[in-house]
PDB file of C-alpha atoms in Angstrom:
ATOM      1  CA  UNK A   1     -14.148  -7.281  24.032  1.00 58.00           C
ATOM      2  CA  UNK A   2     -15.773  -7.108  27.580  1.00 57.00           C
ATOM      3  CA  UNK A   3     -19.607  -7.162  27.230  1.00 60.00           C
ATOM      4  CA  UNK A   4     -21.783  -5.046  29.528  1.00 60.00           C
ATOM      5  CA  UNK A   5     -25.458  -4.921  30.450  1.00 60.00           C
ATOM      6  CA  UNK A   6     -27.345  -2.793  32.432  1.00 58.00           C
ATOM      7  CA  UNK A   7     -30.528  -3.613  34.551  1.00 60.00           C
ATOM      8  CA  UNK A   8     -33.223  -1.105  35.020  1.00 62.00           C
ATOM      9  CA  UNK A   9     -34.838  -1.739  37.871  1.00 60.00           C
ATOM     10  CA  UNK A  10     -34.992  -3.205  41.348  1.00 63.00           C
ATOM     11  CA  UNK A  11     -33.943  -6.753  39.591  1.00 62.00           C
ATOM     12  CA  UNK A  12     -31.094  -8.690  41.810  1.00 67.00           C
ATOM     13  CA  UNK A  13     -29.443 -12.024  40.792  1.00 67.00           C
ATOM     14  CA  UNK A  14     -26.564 -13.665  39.338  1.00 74.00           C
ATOM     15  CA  UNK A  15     -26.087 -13.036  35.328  1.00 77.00           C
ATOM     16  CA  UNK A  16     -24.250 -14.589  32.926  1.00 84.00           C
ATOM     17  CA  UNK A  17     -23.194 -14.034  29.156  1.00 85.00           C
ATOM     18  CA  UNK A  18     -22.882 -17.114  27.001  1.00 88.00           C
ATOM     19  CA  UNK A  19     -22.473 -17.767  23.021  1.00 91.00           C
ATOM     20  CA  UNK A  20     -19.809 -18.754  20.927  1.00 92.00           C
ATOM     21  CA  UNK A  21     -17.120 -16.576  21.286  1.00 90.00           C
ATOM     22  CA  UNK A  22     -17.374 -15.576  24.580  1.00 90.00           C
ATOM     23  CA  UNK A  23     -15.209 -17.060  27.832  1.00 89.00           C
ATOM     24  CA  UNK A  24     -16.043 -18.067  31.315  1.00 86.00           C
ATOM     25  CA  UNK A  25     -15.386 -14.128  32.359  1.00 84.00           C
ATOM     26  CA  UNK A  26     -17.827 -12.757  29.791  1.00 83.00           C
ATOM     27  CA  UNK A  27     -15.366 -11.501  27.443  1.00 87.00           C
ATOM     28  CA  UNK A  28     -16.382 -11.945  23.475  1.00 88.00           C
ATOM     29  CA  UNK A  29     -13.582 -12.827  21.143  1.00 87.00           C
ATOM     30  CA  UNK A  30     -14.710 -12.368  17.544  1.00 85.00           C
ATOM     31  CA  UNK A  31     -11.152 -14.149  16.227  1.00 83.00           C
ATOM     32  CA  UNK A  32     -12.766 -17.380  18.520  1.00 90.00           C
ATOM     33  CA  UNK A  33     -16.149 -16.742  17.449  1.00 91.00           C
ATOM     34  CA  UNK A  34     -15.521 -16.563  13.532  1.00 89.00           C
ATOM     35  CA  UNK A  35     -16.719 -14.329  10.862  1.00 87.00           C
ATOM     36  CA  UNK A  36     -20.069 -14.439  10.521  1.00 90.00           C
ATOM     37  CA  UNK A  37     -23.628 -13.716  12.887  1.00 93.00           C
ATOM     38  CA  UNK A  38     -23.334 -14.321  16.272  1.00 93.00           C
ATOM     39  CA  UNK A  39     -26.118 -15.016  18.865  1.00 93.00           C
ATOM     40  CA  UNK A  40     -24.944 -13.902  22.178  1.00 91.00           C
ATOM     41  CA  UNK A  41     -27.755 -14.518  25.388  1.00 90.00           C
ATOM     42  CA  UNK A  42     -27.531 -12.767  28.557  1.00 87.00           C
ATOM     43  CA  UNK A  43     -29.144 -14.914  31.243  1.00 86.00           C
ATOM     44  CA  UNK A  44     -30.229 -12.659  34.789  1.00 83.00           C
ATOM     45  CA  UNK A  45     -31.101 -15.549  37.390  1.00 79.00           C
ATOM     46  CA  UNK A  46     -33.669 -13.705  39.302  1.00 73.00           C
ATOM     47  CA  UNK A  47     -33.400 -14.248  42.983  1.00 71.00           C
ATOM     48  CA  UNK A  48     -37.231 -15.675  42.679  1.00 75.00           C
ATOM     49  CA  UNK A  49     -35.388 -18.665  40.838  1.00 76.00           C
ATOM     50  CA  UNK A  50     -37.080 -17.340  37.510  1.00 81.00           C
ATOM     51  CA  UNK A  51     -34.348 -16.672  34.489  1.00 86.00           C
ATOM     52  CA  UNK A  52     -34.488 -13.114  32.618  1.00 83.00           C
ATOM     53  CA  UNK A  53     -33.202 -14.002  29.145  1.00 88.00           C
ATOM     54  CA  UNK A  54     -32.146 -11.347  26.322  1.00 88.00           C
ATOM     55  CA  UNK A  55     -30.527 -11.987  22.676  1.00 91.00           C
ATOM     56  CA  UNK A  56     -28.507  -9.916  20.544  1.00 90.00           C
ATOM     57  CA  UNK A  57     -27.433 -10.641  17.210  1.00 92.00           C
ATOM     58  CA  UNK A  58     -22.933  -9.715  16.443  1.00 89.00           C
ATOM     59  CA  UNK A  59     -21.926  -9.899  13.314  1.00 87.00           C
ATOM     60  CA  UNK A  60     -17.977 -10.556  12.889  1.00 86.00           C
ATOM     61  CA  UNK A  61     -16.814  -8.802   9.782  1.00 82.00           C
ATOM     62  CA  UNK A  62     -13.572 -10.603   7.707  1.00 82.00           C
ATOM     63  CA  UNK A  63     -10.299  -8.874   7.810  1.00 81.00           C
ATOM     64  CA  UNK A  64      -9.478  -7.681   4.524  1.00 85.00           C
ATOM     65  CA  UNK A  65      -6.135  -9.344   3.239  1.00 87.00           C
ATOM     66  CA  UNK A  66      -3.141  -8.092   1.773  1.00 91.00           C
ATOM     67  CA  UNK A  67      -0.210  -8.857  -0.642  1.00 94.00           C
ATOM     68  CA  UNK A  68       1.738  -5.704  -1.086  1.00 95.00           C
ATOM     69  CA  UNK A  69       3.825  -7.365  -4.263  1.00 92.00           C
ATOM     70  CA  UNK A  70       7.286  -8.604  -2.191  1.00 92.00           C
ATOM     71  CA  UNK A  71      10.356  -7.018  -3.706  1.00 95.00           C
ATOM     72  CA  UNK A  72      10.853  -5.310  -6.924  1.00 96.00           C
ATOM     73  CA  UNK A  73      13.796  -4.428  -8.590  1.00 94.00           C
ATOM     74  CA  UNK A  74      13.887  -1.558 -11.223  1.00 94.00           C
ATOM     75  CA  UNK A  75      16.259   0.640 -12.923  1.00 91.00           C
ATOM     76  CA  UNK A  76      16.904   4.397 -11.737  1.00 92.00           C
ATOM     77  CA  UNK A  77      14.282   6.523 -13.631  1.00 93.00           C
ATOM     78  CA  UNK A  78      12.160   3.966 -14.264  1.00 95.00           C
ATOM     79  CA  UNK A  79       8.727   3.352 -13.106  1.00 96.00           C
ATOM     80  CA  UNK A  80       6.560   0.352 -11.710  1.00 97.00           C
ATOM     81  CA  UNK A  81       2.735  -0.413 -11.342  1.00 98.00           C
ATOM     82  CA  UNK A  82       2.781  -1.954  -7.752  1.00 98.00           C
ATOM     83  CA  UNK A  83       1.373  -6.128  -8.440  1.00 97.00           C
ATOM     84  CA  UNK A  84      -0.605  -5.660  -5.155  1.00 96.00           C
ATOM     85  CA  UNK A  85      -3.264  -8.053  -4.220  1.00 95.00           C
ATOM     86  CA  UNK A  86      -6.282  -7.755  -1.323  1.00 92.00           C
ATOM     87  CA  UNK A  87      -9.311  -9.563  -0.787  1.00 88.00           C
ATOM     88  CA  UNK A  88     -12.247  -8.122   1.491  1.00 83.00           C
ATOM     89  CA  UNK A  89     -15.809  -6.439   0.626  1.00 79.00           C
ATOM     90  CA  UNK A  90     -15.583  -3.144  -0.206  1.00 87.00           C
ATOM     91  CA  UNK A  91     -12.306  -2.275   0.233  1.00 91.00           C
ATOM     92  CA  UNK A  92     -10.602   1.511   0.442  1.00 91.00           C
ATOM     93  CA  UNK A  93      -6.365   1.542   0.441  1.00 93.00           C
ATOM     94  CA  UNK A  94      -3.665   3.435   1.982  1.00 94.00           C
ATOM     95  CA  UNK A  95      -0.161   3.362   0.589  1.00 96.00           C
ATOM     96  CA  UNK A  96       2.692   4.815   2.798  1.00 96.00           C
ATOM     97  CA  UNK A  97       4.698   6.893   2.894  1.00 97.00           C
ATOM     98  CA  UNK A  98       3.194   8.554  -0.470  1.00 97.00           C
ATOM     99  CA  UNK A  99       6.671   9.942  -1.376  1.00 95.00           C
ATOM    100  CA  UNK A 100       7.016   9.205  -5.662  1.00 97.00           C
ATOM    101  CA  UNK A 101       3.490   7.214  -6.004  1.00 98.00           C
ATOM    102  CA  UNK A 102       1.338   8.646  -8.478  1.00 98.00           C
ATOM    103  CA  UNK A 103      -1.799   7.808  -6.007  1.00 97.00           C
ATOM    104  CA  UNK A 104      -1.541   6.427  -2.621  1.00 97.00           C
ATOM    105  CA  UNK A 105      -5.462   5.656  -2.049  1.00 97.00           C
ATOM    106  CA  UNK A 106      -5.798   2.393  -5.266  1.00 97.00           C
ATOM    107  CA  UNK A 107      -4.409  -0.802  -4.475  1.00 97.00           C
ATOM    108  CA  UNK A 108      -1.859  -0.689  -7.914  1.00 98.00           C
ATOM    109  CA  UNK A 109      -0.237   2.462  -7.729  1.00 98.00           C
ATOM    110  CA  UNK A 110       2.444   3.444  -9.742  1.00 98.00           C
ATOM    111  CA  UNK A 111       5.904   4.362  -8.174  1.00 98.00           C
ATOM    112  CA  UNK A 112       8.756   6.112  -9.614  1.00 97.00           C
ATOM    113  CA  UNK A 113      11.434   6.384  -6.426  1.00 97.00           C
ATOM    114  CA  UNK A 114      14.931   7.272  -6.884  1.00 95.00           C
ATOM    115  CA  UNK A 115      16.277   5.306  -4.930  1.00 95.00           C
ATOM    116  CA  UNK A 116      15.283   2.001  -2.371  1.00 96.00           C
ATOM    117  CA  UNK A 117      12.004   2.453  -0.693  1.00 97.00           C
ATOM    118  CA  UNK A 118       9.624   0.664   1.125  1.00 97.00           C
ATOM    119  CA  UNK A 119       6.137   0.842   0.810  1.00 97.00           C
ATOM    120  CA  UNK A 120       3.206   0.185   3.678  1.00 95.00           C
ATOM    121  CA  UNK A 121      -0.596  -1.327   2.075  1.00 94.00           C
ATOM    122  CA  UNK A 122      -3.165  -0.868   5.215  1.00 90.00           C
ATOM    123  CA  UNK A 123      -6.733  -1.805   3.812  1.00 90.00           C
ATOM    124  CA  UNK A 124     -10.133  -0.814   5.278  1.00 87.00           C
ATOM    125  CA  UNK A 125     -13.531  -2.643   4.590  1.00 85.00           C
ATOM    126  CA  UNK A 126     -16.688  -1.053   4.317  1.00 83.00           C
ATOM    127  CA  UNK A 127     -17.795  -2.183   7.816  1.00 78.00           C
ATOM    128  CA  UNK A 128     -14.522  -0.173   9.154  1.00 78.00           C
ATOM    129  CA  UNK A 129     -12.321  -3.728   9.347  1.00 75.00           C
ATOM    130  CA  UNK A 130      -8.525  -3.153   8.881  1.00 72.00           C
ATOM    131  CA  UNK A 131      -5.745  -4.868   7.987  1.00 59.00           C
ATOM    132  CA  UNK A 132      -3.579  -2.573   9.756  1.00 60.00           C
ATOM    133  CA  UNK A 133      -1.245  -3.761  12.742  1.00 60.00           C
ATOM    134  CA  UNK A 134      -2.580  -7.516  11.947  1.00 60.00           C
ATOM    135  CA  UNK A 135       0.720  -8.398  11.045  1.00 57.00           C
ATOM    136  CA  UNK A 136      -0.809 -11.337   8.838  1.00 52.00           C
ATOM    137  CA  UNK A 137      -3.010  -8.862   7.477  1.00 67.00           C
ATOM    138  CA  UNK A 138      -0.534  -5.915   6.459  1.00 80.00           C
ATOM    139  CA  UNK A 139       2.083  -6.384   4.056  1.00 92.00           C
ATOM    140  CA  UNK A 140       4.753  -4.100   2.783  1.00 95.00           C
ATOM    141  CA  UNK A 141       6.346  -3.946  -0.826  1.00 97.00           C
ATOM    142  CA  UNK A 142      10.291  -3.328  -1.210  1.00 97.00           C
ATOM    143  CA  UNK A 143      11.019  -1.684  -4.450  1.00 97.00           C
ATOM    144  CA  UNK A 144      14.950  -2.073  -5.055  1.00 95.00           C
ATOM    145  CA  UNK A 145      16.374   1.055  -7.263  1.00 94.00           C
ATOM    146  CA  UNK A 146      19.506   0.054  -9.317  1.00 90.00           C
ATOM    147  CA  UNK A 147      21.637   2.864 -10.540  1.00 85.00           C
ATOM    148  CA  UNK A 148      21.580   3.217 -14.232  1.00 76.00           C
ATOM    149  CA  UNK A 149      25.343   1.843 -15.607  1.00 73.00           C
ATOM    150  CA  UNK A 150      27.980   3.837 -17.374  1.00 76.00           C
ATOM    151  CA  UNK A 151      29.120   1.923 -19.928  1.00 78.00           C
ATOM    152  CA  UNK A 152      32.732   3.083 -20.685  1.00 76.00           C
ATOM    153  CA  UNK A 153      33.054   3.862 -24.141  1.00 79.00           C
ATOM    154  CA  UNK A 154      36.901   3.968 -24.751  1.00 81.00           C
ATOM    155  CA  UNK A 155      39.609   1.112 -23.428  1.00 80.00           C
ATOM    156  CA  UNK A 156      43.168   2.052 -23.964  1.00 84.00           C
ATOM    157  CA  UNK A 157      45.816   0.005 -22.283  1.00 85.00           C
ATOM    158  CA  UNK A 158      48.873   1.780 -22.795  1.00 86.00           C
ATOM    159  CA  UNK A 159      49.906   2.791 -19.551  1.00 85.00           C
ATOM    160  CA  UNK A 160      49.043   6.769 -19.390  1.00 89.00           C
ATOM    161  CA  UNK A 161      46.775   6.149 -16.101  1.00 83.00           C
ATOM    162  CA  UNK A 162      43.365   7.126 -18.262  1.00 83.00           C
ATOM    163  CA  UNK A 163      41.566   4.678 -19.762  1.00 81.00           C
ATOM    164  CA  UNK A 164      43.841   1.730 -18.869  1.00 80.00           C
ATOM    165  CA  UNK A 165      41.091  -0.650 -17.015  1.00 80.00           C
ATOM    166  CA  UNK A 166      38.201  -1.414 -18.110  1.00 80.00           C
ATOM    167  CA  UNK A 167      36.134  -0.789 -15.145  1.00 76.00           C
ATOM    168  CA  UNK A 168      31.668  -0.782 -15.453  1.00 74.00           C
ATOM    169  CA  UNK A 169      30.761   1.632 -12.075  1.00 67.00           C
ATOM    170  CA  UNK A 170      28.097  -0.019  -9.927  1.00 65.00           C
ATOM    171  CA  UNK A 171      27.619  -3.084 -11.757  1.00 68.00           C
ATOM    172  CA  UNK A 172      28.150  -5.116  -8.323  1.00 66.00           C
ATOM    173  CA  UNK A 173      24.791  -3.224  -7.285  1.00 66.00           C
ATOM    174  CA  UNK A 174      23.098  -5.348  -9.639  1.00 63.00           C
ATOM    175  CA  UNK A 175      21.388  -8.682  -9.724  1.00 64.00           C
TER     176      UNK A 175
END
């Protein structure tokens, strides 16, 4: 962040920011700095020698974290509660896309695809921090849909071409 003053009046000099956090071209960096209050100074060296010095008080706010539950597998049909995890103060959710969860705005939804989805967990704090685009900060759930098997109910060998294998569709889809 590039931090600005203005002077009102007929005050010339050289000025200067300083604080933890901020560089040699006056630029603040709160992931330098650290969570917590900050006291920045901006220092106006009059051109009568005297210094002009002002305080202000930033306060860096934690990025809420995320664990969006890794992979799931389930059956076609079947439901899940999402095993999602964050930590942060105050904390609102986004799930997307919203397509089968029953609520995309709590951290454990529950989903009910049909078929292999992935699922996005952005998290705001109360102070307007977000874990979105951090990309140690965002996580995304995969939730694996196996198709349900068809258990053949009849094996007869005898050569008529129905029947004579006994074949289980899709079970190579499975685990």
């Amino acid at each position: 962040l590039s931090l600005s003053a203005h002077i009102i009046g007929p005050l010339t000099g050289t000025w200067k920011f300083s604080g933890k956090g901020v560089s040699r071209e006056g630029k603040f960096s709160p992931s330098v700095a650290g969570v917590g209050d900050h006291i920045l100074t901006y220092t106006l060296m009059g051109a009568n020698g005297c210094p002009i010095v002002k305080t202000r008080t930033v306060v860096v706010h934690p990025l809420p974290t995320v664990h969006a539950g890794g992979t799931q597998v389930i059956l076609y049909g079947e439901h899940i509660q999402i095993p999602a995890s964050a930590h942060g103060t105050h904390l609102t959710y986004k799930w997307s896309p919203a397509t089968n969860l029953n609520r995309d705005d709590i951290l454990n939804p529950t989903a009910s695809p049909s078929h292999d989805i992935r699922y996005k967990l952005v998290a705001t704090s109360k102070d307007g921090c977000t874990s979105e685009g951090k990309r140690s900060n965002e996580d995304i759930i995969f939730i694996k849909v196996l198709p349900l098997l068809k258990i053949p109910n009849t094996f007869t060998p005898n050569g008529d071409g129905i029947n004579d294998h006994f074949v289980i569709p899709c079970l190579e889809t499975g685990p």
